[in-house]
XYZ file of C-alpha atoms in Angstrom:
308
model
C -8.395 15.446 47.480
C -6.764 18.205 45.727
C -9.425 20.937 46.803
C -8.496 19.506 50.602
C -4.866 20.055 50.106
C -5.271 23.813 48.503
C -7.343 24.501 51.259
C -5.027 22.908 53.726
C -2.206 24.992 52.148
C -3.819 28.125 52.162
C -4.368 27.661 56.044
C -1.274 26.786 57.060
C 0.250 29.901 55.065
C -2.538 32.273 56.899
C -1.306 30.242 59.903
C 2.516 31.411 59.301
C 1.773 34.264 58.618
C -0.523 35.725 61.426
C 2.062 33.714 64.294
C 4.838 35.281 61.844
C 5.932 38.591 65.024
C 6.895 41.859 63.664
C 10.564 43.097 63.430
C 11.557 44.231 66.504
C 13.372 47.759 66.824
C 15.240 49.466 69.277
C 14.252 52.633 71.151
C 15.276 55.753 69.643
C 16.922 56.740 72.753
C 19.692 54.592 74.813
C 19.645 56.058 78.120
C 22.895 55.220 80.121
C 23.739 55.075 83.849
C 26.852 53.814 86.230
C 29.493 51.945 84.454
C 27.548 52.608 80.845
C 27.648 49.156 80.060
C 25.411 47.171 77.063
C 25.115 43.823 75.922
C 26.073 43.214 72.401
C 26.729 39.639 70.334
C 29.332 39.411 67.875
C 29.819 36.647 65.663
C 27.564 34.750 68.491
C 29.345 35.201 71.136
C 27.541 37.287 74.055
C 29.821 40.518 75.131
C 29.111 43.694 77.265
C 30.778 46.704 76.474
C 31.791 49.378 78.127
C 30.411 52.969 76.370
C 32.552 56.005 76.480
C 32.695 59.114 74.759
C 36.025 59.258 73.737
C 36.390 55.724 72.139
C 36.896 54.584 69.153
C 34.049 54.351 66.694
C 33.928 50.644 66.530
C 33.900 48.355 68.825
C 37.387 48.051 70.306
C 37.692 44.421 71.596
C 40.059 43.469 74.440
C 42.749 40.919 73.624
C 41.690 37.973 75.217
C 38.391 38.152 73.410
C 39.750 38.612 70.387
C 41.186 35.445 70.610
C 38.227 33.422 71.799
C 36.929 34.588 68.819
C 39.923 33.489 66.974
C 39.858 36.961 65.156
C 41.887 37.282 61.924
C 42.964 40.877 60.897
C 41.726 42.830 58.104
C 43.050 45.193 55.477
C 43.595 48.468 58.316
C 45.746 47.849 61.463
C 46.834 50.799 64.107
C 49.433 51.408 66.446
C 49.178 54.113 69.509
C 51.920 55.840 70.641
C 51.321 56.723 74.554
C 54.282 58.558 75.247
C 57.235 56.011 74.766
C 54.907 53.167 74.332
C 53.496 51.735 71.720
C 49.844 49.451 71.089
C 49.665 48.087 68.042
C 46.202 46.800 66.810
C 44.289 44.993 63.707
C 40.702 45.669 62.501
C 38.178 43.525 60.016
C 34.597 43.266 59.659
C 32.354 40.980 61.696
C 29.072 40.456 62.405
C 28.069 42.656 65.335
C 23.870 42.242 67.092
C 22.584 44.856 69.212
C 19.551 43.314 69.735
C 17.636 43.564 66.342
C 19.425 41.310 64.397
C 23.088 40.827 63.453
C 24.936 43.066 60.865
C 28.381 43.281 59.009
C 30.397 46.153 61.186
C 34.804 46.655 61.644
C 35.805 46.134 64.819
C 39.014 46.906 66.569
C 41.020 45.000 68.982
C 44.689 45.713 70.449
C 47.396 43.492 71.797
C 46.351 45.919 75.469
C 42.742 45.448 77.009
C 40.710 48.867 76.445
C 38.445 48.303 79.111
C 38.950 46.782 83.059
C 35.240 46.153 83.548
C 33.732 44.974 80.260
C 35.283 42.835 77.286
C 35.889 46.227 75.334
C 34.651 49.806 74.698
C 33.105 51.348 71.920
C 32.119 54.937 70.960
C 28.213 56.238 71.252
C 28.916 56.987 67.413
C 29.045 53.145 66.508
C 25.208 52.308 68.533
C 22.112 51.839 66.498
C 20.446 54.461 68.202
C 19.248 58.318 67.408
C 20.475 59.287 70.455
C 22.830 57.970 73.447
C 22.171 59.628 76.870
C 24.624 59.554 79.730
C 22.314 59.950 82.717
C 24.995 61.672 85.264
C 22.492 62.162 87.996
C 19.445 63.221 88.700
C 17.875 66.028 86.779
C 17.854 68.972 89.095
C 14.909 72.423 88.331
C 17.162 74.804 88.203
C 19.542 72.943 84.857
C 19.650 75.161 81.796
C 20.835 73.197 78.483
C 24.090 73.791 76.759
C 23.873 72.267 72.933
C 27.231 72.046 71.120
C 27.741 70.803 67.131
C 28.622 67.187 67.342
C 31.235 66.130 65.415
C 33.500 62.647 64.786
C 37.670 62.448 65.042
C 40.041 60.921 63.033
C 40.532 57.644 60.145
C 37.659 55.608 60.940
C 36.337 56.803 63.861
C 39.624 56.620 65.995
C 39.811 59.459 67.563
C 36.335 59.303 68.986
C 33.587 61.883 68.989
C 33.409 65.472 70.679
C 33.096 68.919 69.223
C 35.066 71.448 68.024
C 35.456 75.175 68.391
C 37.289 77.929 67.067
C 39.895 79.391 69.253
C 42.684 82.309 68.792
C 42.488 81.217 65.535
C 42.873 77.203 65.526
C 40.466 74.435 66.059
C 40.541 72.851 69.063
C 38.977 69.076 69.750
C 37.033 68.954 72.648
C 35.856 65.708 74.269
C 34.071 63.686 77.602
C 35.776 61.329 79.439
C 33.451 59.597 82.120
C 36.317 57.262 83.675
C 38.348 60.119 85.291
C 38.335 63.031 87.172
C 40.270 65.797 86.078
C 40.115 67.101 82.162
C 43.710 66.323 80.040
C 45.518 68.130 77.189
C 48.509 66.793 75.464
C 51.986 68.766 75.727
C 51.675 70.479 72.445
C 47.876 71.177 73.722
C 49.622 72.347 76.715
C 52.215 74.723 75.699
C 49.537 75.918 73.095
C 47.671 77.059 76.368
C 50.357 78.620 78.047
C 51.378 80.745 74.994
C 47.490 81.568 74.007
C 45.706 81.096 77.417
C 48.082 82.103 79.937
C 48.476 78.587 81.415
C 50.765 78.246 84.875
C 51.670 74.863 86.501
C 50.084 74.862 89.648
C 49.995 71.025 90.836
C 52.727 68.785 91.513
C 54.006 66.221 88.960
C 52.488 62.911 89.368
C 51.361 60.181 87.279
C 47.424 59.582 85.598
C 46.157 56.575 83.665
C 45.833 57.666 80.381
C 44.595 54.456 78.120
C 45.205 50.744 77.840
C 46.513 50.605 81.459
C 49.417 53.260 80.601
C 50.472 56.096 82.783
C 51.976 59.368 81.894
C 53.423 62.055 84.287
C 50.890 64.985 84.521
C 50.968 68.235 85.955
C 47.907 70.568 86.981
C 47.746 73.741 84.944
C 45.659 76.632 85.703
C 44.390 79.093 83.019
C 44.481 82.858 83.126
C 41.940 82.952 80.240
C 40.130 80.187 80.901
C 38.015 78.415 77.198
C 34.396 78.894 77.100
C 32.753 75.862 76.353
C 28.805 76.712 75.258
C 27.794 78.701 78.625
C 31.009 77.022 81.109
C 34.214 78.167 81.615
C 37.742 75.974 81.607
C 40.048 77.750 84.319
C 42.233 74.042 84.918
C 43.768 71.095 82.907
C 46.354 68.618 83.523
C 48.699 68.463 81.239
C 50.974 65.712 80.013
C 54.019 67.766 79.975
C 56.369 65.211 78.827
C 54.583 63.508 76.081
C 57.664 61.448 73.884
C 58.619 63.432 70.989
C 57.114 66.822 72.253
C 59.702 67.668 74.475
C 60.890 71.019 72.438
C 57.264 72.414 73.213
C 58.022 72.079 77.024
C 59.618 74.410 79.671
C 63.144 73.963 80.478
C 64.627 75.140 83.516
C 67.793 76.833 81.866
C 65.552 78.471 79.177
C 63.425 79.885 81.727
C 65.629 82.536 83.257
C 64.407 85.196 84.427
C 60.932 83.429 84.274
C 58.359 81.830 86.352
C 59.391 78.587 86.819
C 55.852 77.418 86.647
C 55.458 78.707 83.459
C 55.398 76.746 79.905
C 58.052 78.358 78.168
C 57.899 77.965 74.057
C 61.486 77.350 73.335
C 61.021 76.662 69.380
C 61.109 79.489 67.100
C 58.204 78.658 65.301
C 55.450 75.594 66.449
C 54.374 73.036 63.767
C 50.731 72.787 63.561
C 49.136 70.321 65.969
C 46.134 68.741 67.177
C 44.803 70.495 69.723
C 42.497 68.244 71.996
C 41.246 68.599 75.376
C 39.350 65.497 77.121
C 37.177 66.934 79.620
C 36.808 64.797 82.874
C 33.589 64.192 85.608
C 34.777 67.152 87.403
C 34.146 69.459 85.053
C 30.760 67.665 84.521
C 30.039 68.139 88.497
C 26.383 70.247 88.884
C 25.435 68.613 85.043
C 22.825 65.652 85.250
C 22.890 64.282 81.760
C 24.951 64.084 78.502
C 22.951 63.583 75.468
C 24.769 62.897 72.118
C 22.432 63.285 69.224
C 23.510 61.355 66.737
C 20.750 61.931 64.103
C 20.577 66.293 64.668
C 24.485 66.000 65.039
C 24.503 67.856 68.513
C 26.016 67.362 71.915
C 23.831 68.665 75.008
C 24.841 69.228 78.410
C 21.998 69.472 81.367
C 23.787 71.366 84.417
C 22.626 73.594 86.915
C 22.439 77.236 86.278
C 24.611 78.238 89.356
C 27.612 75.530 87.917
């Protein structure tokens, strides 16, 4: 009897064993198309978020989520200022399955919804993958590749991920948007450019969706010396010319006599230090097929055509 149960033991372990499956493992590559949406699960609960370049590190939950999963905040909250308003967020750490298994990871969420077709947005930083691909269209025989150093912005992750390159002297943040058009620069960014690159207003005022569902008047601004970025030049930007608490940095009409009137005119004697970003938009992207962050080698490549 107890030879028959050792041997009845030993079988069923061999059983477990050989029906036991292997690990399973994500791709090294997350290729990306349309709205750049993926399934995730956090704390159980099935989501699909929205990828975007600019994004926070971490996920970034919209509010309504947040409370279905009854979300408590952490030790780090946030507010964003968007011109005169203001989003205030919490953070903590939850348990957060791409599709291999679930792990402890801080995510975001904000008393605005980041994201109008998914239940958030998070950065290609935060994925479990060597590298995130952002297939724009189809690859074309003519592209030559432009490879940037890849770097992350700001406490956490905040400020997204981009690169960053040395110009007249300062650094300047440089970032993909794939949700708008035209590329934006804040109004310190802005008169920065007019003073450095010889930037003119050339568009009309009007207003452009900016994040969280605010809008902020912009104004198209054309560039003398336009900013080579790898092998492409930046001749235009809109600019958010009256960005709350920047308004010293900003032409006024009765300092500009004698001036262009589409012209940023500095009107401070001397200009704190800022942080210069620019957020490139899918115009500038137009004639590129792919966007492949690298998030292993630490670089950003672009796949356009060589006539762009």
């Amino acid at each position: 009897m107890r030879a028959i149960a050792v041997v009845a033991a030993a079988s069923l372990a061999c059983s477990v064993h050989a029906e036991a499956a292997p690990k399973a493992q994500l791709p090294e590559e997350l290729v990306l198309t349309g709205d750049n949406l993926i399934d995730v699960t956090i704390n159980g609960l099935p989501l699909r978020l929205e990828v975007r370049p600019e994004a926070a590190d971490a996920p970034m939950l919209n509010p309504d989520v947040a409370a279905r999963l009854q979300l408590k905040p952490g030790m780090f909250g946030f507010i964003t200022v968007v011109g005169p308003e203001r989003v205030s967020g919490d953070s903590a750490v939850h348990k957060v399955d791409y599709g291999v298994g679930p792990k402890n990871q801080r995510i975001f969420w904000a008393d605005r919804p980041s994201s109008t077709i998914a239940d958030g947005t998070i950065s290609p930083a935060s994925l479990p993958y060597k590298r995130v691909r952002f297939q724009l269209a189809p690859a074309a025989a003519s592209e030559r590749t432009q490879q940037l150093p890849l770097d992350n912005f700001g406490f956490l992750g905040r400020g997204g991920i981009g690169t960053t390159f040395a110009l007249e002297g300062e650094e300047v943040r440089f970032q993909f948007s794939l949700q708008r058009p035209e590329t934006l620069a804040s109004a310190p960014t802005g008169n920065w450019l007019a003073r450095n690159r010889e930037g003119r207003f050339t568009g009309q005022p009007r207003q452009t969706l900016i994040y969280f569902g605010i809008q902020r008047p912009t104004r198209a601004m054309t560039l003398s010396k336009p900013i080579p970025v790898g092998q492409t030049m930046l001749d235009t930007v809109d600019v958010r010319y009256s960005d709350y608490g920047d308004a010293s940095g900003i032409a006024e009409q009765e300092a500009a006599e004698g001036g262009d009137s589409d012209e940023i005119v500095v009107v401070a004697k001397k200009e704190k230090k800022v942080d210069l970003r620019i957020v490139a938009g899918r115009r500038f992207l137009q004639g590129c097929s792919s966007l492949l962050y690298d998030l292993k080698q630490r670089t950003l490549t672009l796949s356009c055509t060589a006539e762009r």
